[in-house]
């Protein structure tokens, strides 16, 4: 079978390779991957900015396909079942624990950028029947992260305002889930074209942070000086203090990424004064994934996909993500 691996040395570090077809051991399934999707985390892995890692490794946490073989003792699945991989193979219910970290696909263990992958029978989730494989491939990280933040722990309600930073995958899912629950959404971008597209997707208010670098003041104006009840924080060190300044009393900042960096200082007086909840979000469990899928099926929600690249164009897909040209998700067809 064909796959891609990231190597410690040599150029390019991401290279296509041929590998033996995997077999299903006890309690395992073999999935023929039909599509995978990229997250900012995958760019960090490629560039060596994701901590100490075992290399070489097959990258990407997110992928979907159909089961082609099952191992001894597998009763939950059969060949032909359509599934997506779970980001943390070992997180099924309850709170995240330290031992679950090393089970992350595409980070500690081989990921989904291959024609065939072997996963635990508990490490795959049935995908909604109306979704194409490309749609389902966007769910395991970006979709589940947004759901975990706003719904599982955020308990979003219809009388609340959500602030979203940028128009990447997590933000687009958060827009959909916020509107699903009847909330008001304010979204930022440096691109007027992307803001128009976000408006078409249901955003109530838009802010170009290039023309309004003091966008936190604009958030307060748009909310009648009340602030946003939920902020899905993907920017990191360049945006967290502004997010805090945009927050309503008793509001929640859901920290899901750090596109501008992961070192940040925030004024504690602002945290105390706003009774702020600042919470880190680490994707989610299979239990959360099942709940998200049920809601998406009920509302027939379709993920926002910007572009689908062919498998042999995988390096171009990474470059497209790096350049920030995408609106929603970047998918690779396998």
mmCIF file of C-alpha atoms in Angstrom:
data_model
loop_
_atom_site.group_PDB
_atom_site.id
_atom_site.type_symbol
_atom_site.label_atom_id
_atom_site.label_comp_id
_atom_site.label_asym_id
_atom_site.label_seq_id
_atom_site.Cartn_x
_atom_site.Cartn_y
_atom_site.Cartn_z
ATOM 1 C CA UNK A 1 0.000 0.000 0.000
ATOM 2 C CA UNK A 2 0.993 3.633 -0.364
ATOM 3 C CA UNK A 3 1.393 6.054 2.520
ATOM 4 C CA UNK A 4 3.216 9.213 3.512
ATOM 5 C CA UNK A 5 5.711 9.448 6.353
ATOM 6 C CA UNK A 6 7.456 12.350 8.035
ATOM 7 C CA UNK A 7 11.177 11.634 8.437
ATOM 8 C CA UNK A 8 13.634 13.179 10.852
ATOM 9 C CA UNK A 9 16.087 14.101 8.110
ATOM 10 C CA UNK A 10 16.261 14.453 4.362
ATOM 11 C CA UNK A 11 14.286 16.687 2.033
ATOM 12 C CA UNK A 12 11.431 16.839 1.777
ATOM 13 C CA UNK A 13 10.694 15.502 5.275
ATOM 14 C CA UNK A 14 7.225 14.392 4.121
ATOM 15 C CA UNK A 15 7.698 11.629 1.569
ATOM 16 C CA UNK A 16 5.498 8.978 -0.093
ATOM 17 C CA UNK A 17 6.494 5.389 0.649
ATOM 18 C CA UNK A 18 5.364 1.832 -0.041
ATOM 19 C CA UNK A 19 4.484 -0.332 2.971
ATOM 20 C CA UNK A 20 3.151 -3.863 3.435
ATOM 21 C CA UNK A 21 -0.615 -4.013 3.770
ATOM 22 C CA UNK A 22 -1.550 -4.103 7.479
ATOM 23 C CA UNK A 23 -3.349 -7.017 9.116
ATOM 24 C CA UNK A 24 -6.042 -6.923 11.775
ATOM 25 C CA UNK A 25 -4.928 -8.376 15.090
ATOM 26 C CA UNK A 26 -7.268 -9.340 17.936
ATOM 27 C CA UNK A 27 -9.658 -6.501 18.696
ATOM 28 C CA UNK A 28 -8.570 -4.527 15.631
ATOM 29 C CA UNK A 29 -10.037 -3.441 12.299
ATOM 30 C CA UNK A 30 -8.374 -2.540 9.004
ATOM 31 C CA UNK A 31 -9.824 0.581 7.389
ATOM 32 C CA UNK A 32 -9.397 1.507 3.754
ATOM 33 C CA UNK A 33 -8.973 5.271 4.099
ATOM 34 C CA UNK A 34 -10.980 7.191 1.513
ATOM 35 C CA UNK A 35 -10.276 10.712 2.725
ATOM 36 C CA UNK A 36 -8.195 12.528 5.331
ATOM 37 C CA UNK A 37 -8.169 16.154 6.457
ATOM 38 C CA UNK A 38 -5.548 18.599 7.661
ATOM 39 C CA UNK A 39 -5.415 20.537 10.913
ATOM 40 C CA UNK A 40 -2.931 23.192 12.033
ATOM 41 C CA UNK A 41 -1.516 20.563 14.381
ATOM 42 C CA UNK A 42 -0.414 18.564 11.322
ATOM 43 C CA UNK A 43 1.610 21.517 10.055
ATOM 44 C CA UNK A 44 3.255 21.770 13.493
ATOM 45 C CA UNK A 45 4.143 18.078 13.369
ATOM 46 C CA UNK A 46 5.686 18.485 9.911
ATOM 47 C CA UNK A 47 7.788 21.483 10.940
ATOM 48 C CA UNK A 48 9.013 19.885 14.176
ATOM 49 C CA UNK A 49 7.099 22.255 16.461
ATOM 50 C CA UNK A 50 4.979 19.646 18.211
ATOM 51 C CA UNK A 51 7.382 18.598 20.948
ATOM 52 C CA UNK A 52 9.496 15.463 21.024
ATOM 53 C CA UNK A 53 8.106 12.876 18.628
ATOM 54 C CA UNK A 54 8.862 9.408 17.389
ATOM 55 C CA UNK A 55 9.975 9.678 13.766
ATOM 56 C CA UNK A 56 9.413 8.522 11.105
ATOM 57 C CA UNK A 57 5.615 8.596 11.480
ATOM 58 C CA UNK A 58 2.528 8.463 9.273
ATOM 59 C CA UNK A 59 0.849 11.835 9.929
ATOM 60 C CA UNK A 60 -2.727 13.135 10.221
ATOM 61 C CA UNK A 61 -5.217 12.478 12.984
ATOM 62 C CA UNK A 62 -8.308 12.765 10.790
ATOM 63 C CA UNK A 63 -9.551 10.264 8.257
ATOM 64 C CA UNK A 64 -12.567 8.236 7.199
ATOM 65 C CA UNK A 65 -13.136 5.110 5.125
ATOM 66 C CA UNK A 66 -14.640 1.661 5.131
ATOM 67 C CA UNK A 67 -13.651 -1.417 7.098
ATOM 68 C CA UNK A 68 -12.116 -4.141 4.935
ATOM 69 C CA UNK A 69 -11.084 -6.673 7.606
ATOM 70 C CA UNK A 70 -11.737 -7.409 11.278
ATOM 71 C CA UNK A 71 -9.593 -9.231 13.801
ATOM 72 C CA UNK A 72 -10.388 -11.994 16.233
ATOM 73 C CA UNK A 73 -12.998 -11.047 18.813
ATOM 74 C CA UNK A 74 -14.361 -8.005 16.984
ATOM 75 C CA UNK A 75 -18.151 -7.909 17.258
ATOM 76 C CA UNK A 76 -19.004 -4.207 16.854
ATOM 77 C CA UNK A 77 -18.042 -3.949 13.193
ATOM 78 C CA UNK A 78 -18.147 -5.828 9.920
ATOM 79 C CA UNK A 79 -16.465 -5.306 6.542
ATOM 80 C CA UNK A 80 -18.145 -2.527 4.620
ATOM 81 C CA UNK A 81 -18.989 -0.387 7.662
ATOM 82 C CA UNK A 82 -18.195 3.302 7.116
ATOM 83 C CA UNK A 83 -16.156 4.803 9.952
ATOM 84 C CA UNK A 84 -13.912 7.660 11.038
ATOM 85 C CA UNK A 85 -10.893 7.286 13.283
ATOM 86 C CA UNK A 86 -10.962 8.679 16.813
ATOM 87 C CA UNK A 87 -8.279 11.344 17.479
ATOM 88 C CA UNK A 88 -7.388 9.902 20.889
ATOM 89 C CA UNK A 89 -7.679 6.155 20.407
ATOM 90 C CA UNK A 90 -7.792 5.644 24.178
ATOM 91 C CA UNK A 91 -10.342 8.327 25.180
ATOM 92 C CA UNK A 92 -13.855 6.909 25.233
ATOM 93 C CA UNK A 93 -15.707 8.468 28.156
ATOM 94 C CA UNK A 94 -15.160 10.673 31.194
ATOM 95 C CA UNK A 95 -12.413 13.271 31.603
ATOM 96 C CA UNK A 96 -9.111 13.321 29.745
ATOM 97 C CA UNK A 97 -6.286 11.600 31.597
ATOM 98 C CA UNK A 98 -2.539 11.707 31.093
ATOM 99 C CA UNK A 99 -2.285 8.147 29.793
ATOM 100 C CA UNK A 100 -4.634 8.984 26.913
ATOM 101 C CA UNK A 101 -2.173 11.461 25.377
ATOM 102 C CA UNK A 102 0.111 8.867 23.742
ATOM 103 C CA UNK A 103 -2.881 7.369 21.889
ATOM 104 C CA UNK A 104 -3.256 10.406 19.578
ATOM 105 C CA UNK A 105 -3.191 9.520 15.888
ATOM 106 C CA UNK A 106 -0.549 11.260 13.808
ATOM 107 C CA UNK A 107 1.379 12.405 16.862
ATOM 108 C CA UNK A 108 2.418 9.573 19.153
ATOM 109 C CA UNK A 109 1.202 6.772 16.876
ATOM 110 C CA UNK A 110 0.852 6.395 13.107
ATOM 111 C CA UNK A 111 -2.011 8.401 11.632
ATOM 112 C CA UNK A 112 -4.408 8.321 8.701
ATOM 113 C CA UNK A 113 -2.358 9.448 5.685
ATOM 114 C CA UNK A 114 -2.235 5.965 4.183
ATOM 115 C CA UNK A 115 -4.364 3.785 1.953
ATOM 116 C CA UNK A 116 -4.925 1.275 4.765
ATOM 117 C CA UNK A 117 -4.695 1.664 8.542
ATOM 118 C CA UNK A 118 -5.143 -0.682 11.485
ATOM 119 C CA UNK A 119 -7.076 0.720 14.439
ATOM 120 C CA UNK A 120 -8.622 -0.584 17.615
ATOM 121 C CA UNK A 121 -12.261 -1.605 17.254
ATOM 122 C CA UNK A 122 -12.974 1.022 19.939
ATOM 123 C CA UNK A 123 -10.985 3.627 18.026
ATOM 124 C CA UNK A 124 -13.439 4.121 15.179
ATOM 125 C CA UNK A 125 -16.845 5.808 15.045
ATOM 126 C CA UNK A 126 -19.691 5.180 12.593
ATOM 127 C CA UNK A 127 -20.105 8.155 10.282
ATOM 128 C CA UNK A 128 -23.463 9.779 9.469
ATOM 129 C CA UNK A 129 -25.094 7.993 6.521
ATOM 130 C CA UNK A 130 -25.693 11.170 4.490
ATOM 131 C CA UNK A 131 -22.035 12.256 4.613
ATOM 132 C CA UNK A 132 -19.440 11.576 1.952
ATOM 133 C CA UNK A 133 -16.072 10.290 3.147
ATOM 134 C CA UNK A 134 -14.582 13.765 2.595
ATOM 135 C CA UNK A 135 -17.180 15.231 4.964
ATOM 136 C CA UNK A 136 -16.591 12.589 7.622
ATOM 137 C CA UNK A 137 -12.822 13.064 7.442
ATOM 138 C CA UNK A 138 -13.220 16.575 8.872
ATOM 139 C CA UNK A 139 -14.994 15.465 12.062
ATOM 140 C CA UNK A 140 -12.418 13.809 14.398
ATOM 141 C CA UNK A 141 -10.406 16.911 15.359
ATOM 142 C CA UNK A 142 -11.943 20.205 14.195
ATOM 143 C CA UNK A 143 -15.559 19.131 14.499
ATOM 144 C CA UNK A 144 -15.193 17.390 17.840
ATOM 145 C CA UNK A 145 -13.079 20.202 19.314
ATOM 146 C CA UNK A 146 -15.765 22.775 18.499
ATOM 147 C CA UNK A 147 -18.505 20.518 19.889
ATOM 148 C CA UNK A 148 -16.571 19.801 23.093
ATOM 149 C CA UNK A 149 -15.960 23.518 23.648
ATOM 150 C CA UNK A 150 -19.380 24.972 22.975
ATOM 151 C CA UNK A 151 -21.723 22.098 23.787
ATOM 152 C CA UNK A 152 -20.167 19.511 26.104
ATOM 153 C CA UNK A 153 -18.528 21.905 28.552
ATOM 154 C CA UNK A 154 -19.770 25.272 27.288
ATOM 155 C CA UNK A 155 -23.477 24.406 27.625
ATOM 156 C CA UNK A 156 -24.263 27.002 24.971
ATOM 157 C CA UNK A 157 -27.795 28.401 24.908
ATOM 158 C CA UNK A 158 -29.902 30.446 22.519
ATOM 159 C CA UNK A 159 -29.566 33.732 24.389
ATOM 160 C CA UNK A 160 -25.764 33.818 24.169
ATOM 161 C CA UNK A 161 -23.202 35.411 21.849
ATOM 162 C CA UNK A 162 -20.242 33.492 20.435
ATOM 163 C CA UNK A 163 -17.051 35.132 19.136
ATOM 164 C CA UNK A 164 -15.031 33.149 16.608
ATOM 165 C CA UNK A 165 -11.500 34.025 15.500
ATOM 166 C CA UNK A 166 -10.784 33.331 11.844
ATOM 167 C CA UNK A 167 -12.524 31.063 9.365
ATOM 168 C CA UNK A 168 -10.587 27.811 9.667
ATOM 169 C CA UNK A 169 -11.992 24.384 10.358
ATOM 170 C CA UNK A 170 -12.690 24.710 14.091
ATOM 171 C CA UNK A 171 -14.275 28.138 13.640
ATOM 172 C CA UNK A 172 -16.592 26.954 10.867
ATOM 173 C CA UNK A 173 -17.761 23.989 12.923
ATOM 174 C CA UNK A 174 -18.237 26.299 15.906
ATOM 175 C CA UNK A 175 -20.338 28.607 13.721
ATOM 176 C CA UNK A 176 -22.554 25.698 12.705
ATOM 177 C CA UNK A 177 -22.948 24.370 16.252
ATOM 178 C CA UNK A 178 -23.636 27.845 17.653
ATOM 179 C CA UNK A 179 -26.383 28.474 15.096
ATOM 180 C CA UNK A 180 -27.721 24.963 15.715
ATOM 181 C CA UNK A 181 -28.336 26.079 19.307
ATOM 182 C CA UNK A 182 -29.800 29.444 18.361
ATOM 183 C CA UNK A 183 -26.842 31.580 19.483
ATOM 184 C CA UNK A 184 -25.613 34.826 17.931
ATOM 185 C CA UNK A 185 -22.212 34.639 16.205
ATOM 186 C CA UNK A 186 -19.578 37.304 15.640
ATOM 187 C CA UNK A 187 -16.634 36.228 13.486
ATOM 188 C CA UNK A 188 -13.300 37.838 12.590
ATOM 189 C CA UNK A 189 -11.006 37.497 9.582
ATOM 190 C CA UNK A 190 -8.392 39.509 7.702
ATOM 191 C CA UNK A 191 -10.218 38.765 4.429
ATOM 192 C CA UNK A 192 -13.396 40.575 3.404
ATOM 193 C CA UNK A 193 -14.081 37.761 0.935
ATOM 194 C CA UNK A 194 -13.971 35.171 3.722
ATOM 195 C CA UNK A 195 -16.186 37.337 5.910
ATOM 196 C CA UNK A 196 -18.800 37.481 3.160
ATOM 197 C CA UNK A 197 -18.669 33.695 2.964
ATOM 198 C CA UNK A 198 -18.970 33.444 6.745
ATOM 199 C CA UNK A 199 -22.044 35.664 6.610
ATOM 200 C CA UNK A 200 -23.532 33.299 4.035
ATOM 201 C CA UNK A 201 -22.850 30.415 6.433
ATOM 202 C CA UNK A 202 -24.924 32.127 9.136
ATOM 203 C CA UNK A 203 -22.600 34.531 10.962
ATOM 204 C CA UNK A 204 -24.585 37.452 12.389
ATOM 205 C CA UNK A 205 -21.779 40.008 12.614
ATOM 206 C CA UNK A 206 -18.375 40.215 10.899
ATOM 207 C CA UNK A 207 -15.166 42.083 11.770
ATOM 208 C CA UNK A 208 -12.069 42.514 9.604
ATOM 209 C CA UNK A 209 -9.263 42.553 12.172
ATOM 210 C CA UNK A 210 -6.840 44.125 9.682
ATOM 211 C CA UNK A 211 -8.985 47.228 9.228
ATOM 212 C CA UNK A 212 -10.113 47.050 12.876
ATOM 213 C CA UNK A 213 -6.992 46.029 14.870
ATOM 214 C CA UNK A 214 -8.915 47.043 18.002
ATOM 215 C CA UNK A 215 -11.514 44.398 17.195
ATOM 216 C CA UNK A 216 -12.182 43.781 20.873
ATOM 217 C CA UNK A 217 -13.760 47.266 21.017
ATOM 218 C CA UNK A 218 -15.918 46.425 18.024
ATOM 219 C CA UNK A 219 -17.116 43.272 19.780
ATOM 220 C CA UNK A 220 -18.188 45.404 22.722
ATOM 221 C CA UNK A 221 -19.975 47.846 20.426
ATOM 222 C CA UNK A 222 -21.817 45.038 18.623
ATOM 223 C CA UNK A 223 -22.905 43.505 21.922
ATOM 224 C CA UNK A 224 -24.040 46.750 23.538
ATOM 225 C CA UNK A 225 -20.948 46.651 25.788
ATOM 226 C CA UNK A 226 -22.006 43.269 27.171
ATOM 227 C CA UNK A 227 -19.244 41.217 25.511
ATOM 228 C CA UNK A 228 -19.243 37.677 24.136
ATOM 229 C CA UNK A 229 -20.412 34.779 26.303
ATOM 230 C CA UNK A 230 -18.218 32.240 24.480
ATOM 231 C CA UNK A 231 -14.951 32.774 22.618
ATOM 232 C CA UNK A 232 -13.348 29.943 20.664
ATOM 233 C CA UNK A 233 -9.699 30.993 20.933
ATOM 234 C CA UNK A 234 -7.483 29.644 18.142
ATOM 235 C CA UNK A 235 -5.008 32.515 17.820
ATOM 236 C CA UNK A 236 -2.896 32.108 20.935
ATOM 237 C CA UNK A 237 -0.379 34.650 22.132
ATOM 238 C CA UNK A 238 -1.413 37.473 19.781
ATOM 239 C CA UNK A 239 -5.131 37.231 20.502
ATOM 240 C CA UNK A 240 -5.766 35.855 23.996
ATOM 241 C CA UNK A 241 -5.556 39.207 25.786
ATOM 242 C CA UNK A 242 -7.912 40.754 23.239
ATOM 243 C CA UNK A 243 -10.272 37.806 23.667
ATOM 244 C CA UNK A 244 -10.332 38.448 27.402
ATOM 245 C CA UNK A 245 -11.115 42.114 26.717
ATOM 246 C CA UNK A 246 -14.020 40.962 24.516
ATOM 247 C CA UNK A 247 -15.502 38.643 27.120
ATOM 248 C CA UNK A 248 -18.800 39.089 28.939
ATOM 249 C CA UNK A 249 -19.025 38.893 32.725
ATOM 250 C CA UNK A 250 -19.051 35.191 33.544
ATOM 251 C CA UNK A 251 -18.065 34.326 29.992
ATOM 252 C CA UNK A 252 -15.967 31.405 28.775
ATOM 253 C CA UNK A 253 -12.827 31.375 26.627
ATOM 254 C CA UNK A 254 -12.289 27.960 25.065
ATOM 255 C CA UNK A 255 -8.582 27.734 24.151
ATOM 256 C CA UNK A 256 -8.200 25.250 21.315
ATOM 257 C CA UNK A 257 -5.019 26.348 19.548
ATOM 258 C CA UNK A 258 -2.196 28.833 19.141
ATOM 259 C CA UNK A 259 -1.701 29.750 15.498
ATOM 260 C CA UNK A 260 0.324 32.835 16.510
ATOM 261 C CA UNK A 261 2.193 31.018 19.285
ATOM 262 C CA UNK A 262 1.621 29.314 22.614
ATOM 263 C CA UNK A 263 3.196 31.791 25.051
ATOM 264 C CA UNK A 264 0.815 34.409 26.366
ATOM 265 C CA UNK A 265 0.389 36.843 29.232
ATOM 266 C CA UNK A 266 -3.070 37.944 30.307
ATOM 267 C CA UNK A 267 -4.025 40.526 32.945
ATOM 268 C CA UNK A 268 -5.290 38.728 36.021
ATOM 269 C CA UNK A 269 -7.409 41.724 36.926
ATOM 270 C CA UNK A 270 -9.364 41.059 33.740
ATOM 271 C CA UNK A 271 -9.836 37.402 34.635
ATOM 272 C CA UNK A 272 -11.070 38.287 38.107
ATOM 273 C CA UNK A 273 -13.095 41.300 37.039
ATOM 274 C CA UNK A 274 -14.966 39.336 34.408
ATOM 275 C CA UNK A 275 -15.282 36.152 36.498
ATOM 276 C CA UNK A 276 -13.787 34.555 33.401
ATOM 277 C CA UNK A 277 -13.533 30.856 32.700
ATOM 278 C CA UNK A 278 -10.471 30.118 30.547
ATOM 279 C CA UNK A 279 -10.448 26.467 29.600
ATOM 280 C CA UNK A 280 -8.144 24.348 27.456
ATOM 281 C CA UNK A 281 -9.880 21.967 25.032
ATOM 282 C CA UNK A 282 -8.173 18.738 23.923
ATOM 283 C CA UNK A 283 -10.383 17.483 21.079
ATOM 284 C CA UNK A 284 -12.809 15.002 22.727
ATOM 285 C CA UNK A 285 -13.882 11.459 23.566
ATOM 286 C CA UNK A 286 -15.795 8.893 21.540
ATOM 287 C CA UNK A 287 -18.810 9.587 23.771
ATOM 288 C CA UNK A 288 -18.717 13.245 22.699
ATOM 289 C CA UNK A 289 -18.198 12.187 19.074
ATOM 290 C CA UNK A 290 -21.362 10.051 19.153
ATOM 291 C CA UNK A 291 -23.367 12.938 20.638
ATOM 292 C CA UNK A 292 -22.056 15.320 17.975
ATOM 293 C CA UNK A 293 -22.966 12.899 15.201
ATOM 294 C CA UNK A 294 -26.519 12.531 16.516
ATOM 295 C CA UNK A 295 -26.973 16.305 16.459
ATOM 296 C CA UNK A 296 -25.478 16.626 12.974
ATOM 297 C CA UNK A 297 -27.760 13.880 11.647
ATOM 298 C CA UNK A 298 -30.795 15.581 13.177
ATOM 299 C CA UNK A 299 -29.908 18.894 11.527
ATOM 300 C CA UNK A 300 -28.339 17.361 8.383
ATOM 301 C CA UNK A 301 -25.248 19.495 9.020
ATOM 302 C CA UNK A 302 -22.612 19.385 6.256
ATOM 303 C CA UNK A 303 -19.019 20.320 7.121
ATOM 304 C CA UNK A 304 -17.552 23.328 5.312
ATOM 305 C CA UNK A 305 -14.851 22.060 2.946
ATOM 306 C CA UNK A 306 -12.707 24.560 1.073
ATOM 307 C CA UNK A 307 -10.755 22.263 -1.234
ATOM 308 C CA UNK A 308 -10.048 18.585 -1.850
ATOM 309 C CA UNK A 309 -6.530 17.598 -2.961
ATOM 310 C CA UNK A 310 -5.509 14.311 -4.566
ATOM 311 C CA UNK A 311 -3.322 11.944 -2.547
ATOM 312 C CA UNK A 312 -0.296 12.617 -4.757
ATOM 313 C CA UNK A 313 -0.765 16.361 -4.176
ATOM 314 C CA UNK A 314 -0.480 16.052 -0.388
ATOM 315 C CA UNK A 315 2.508 18.459 -0.147
ATOM 316 C CA UNK A 316 0.413 21.079 -1.962
ATOM 317 C CA UNK A 317 -2.384 20.564 0.575
ATOM 318 C CA UNK A 318 0.042 21.289 3.420
ATOM 319 C CA UNK A 319 1.256 24.429 1.610
ATOM 320 C CA UNK A 320 -2.329 25.593 1.087
ATOM 321 C CA UNK A 321 -2.991 25.227 4.817
ATOM 322 C CA UNK A 322 0.273 26.978 5.710
ATOM 323 C CA UNK A 323 -0.589 29.952 3.501
ATOM 324 C CA UNK A 324 -3.911 30.423 5.283
ATOM 325 C CA UNK A 325 -5.894 30.411 2.057
ATOM 326 C CA UNK A 326 -8.509 27.973 3.305
ATOM 327 C CA UNK A 327 -12.051 28.665 4.432
ATOM 328 C CA UNK A 328 -13.142 25.698 6.503
ATOM 329 C CA UNK A 329 -11.400 22.387 5.975
ATOM 330 C CA UNK A 330 -8.683 21.117 3.615
ATOM 331 C CA UNK A 331 -9.229 17.483 2.588
ATOM 332 C CA UNK A 332 -7.057 14.885 0.867
ATOM 333 C CA UNK A 333 -8.801 12.228 -1.213
ATOM 334 C CA UNK A 334 -7.106 8.836 -0.907
#
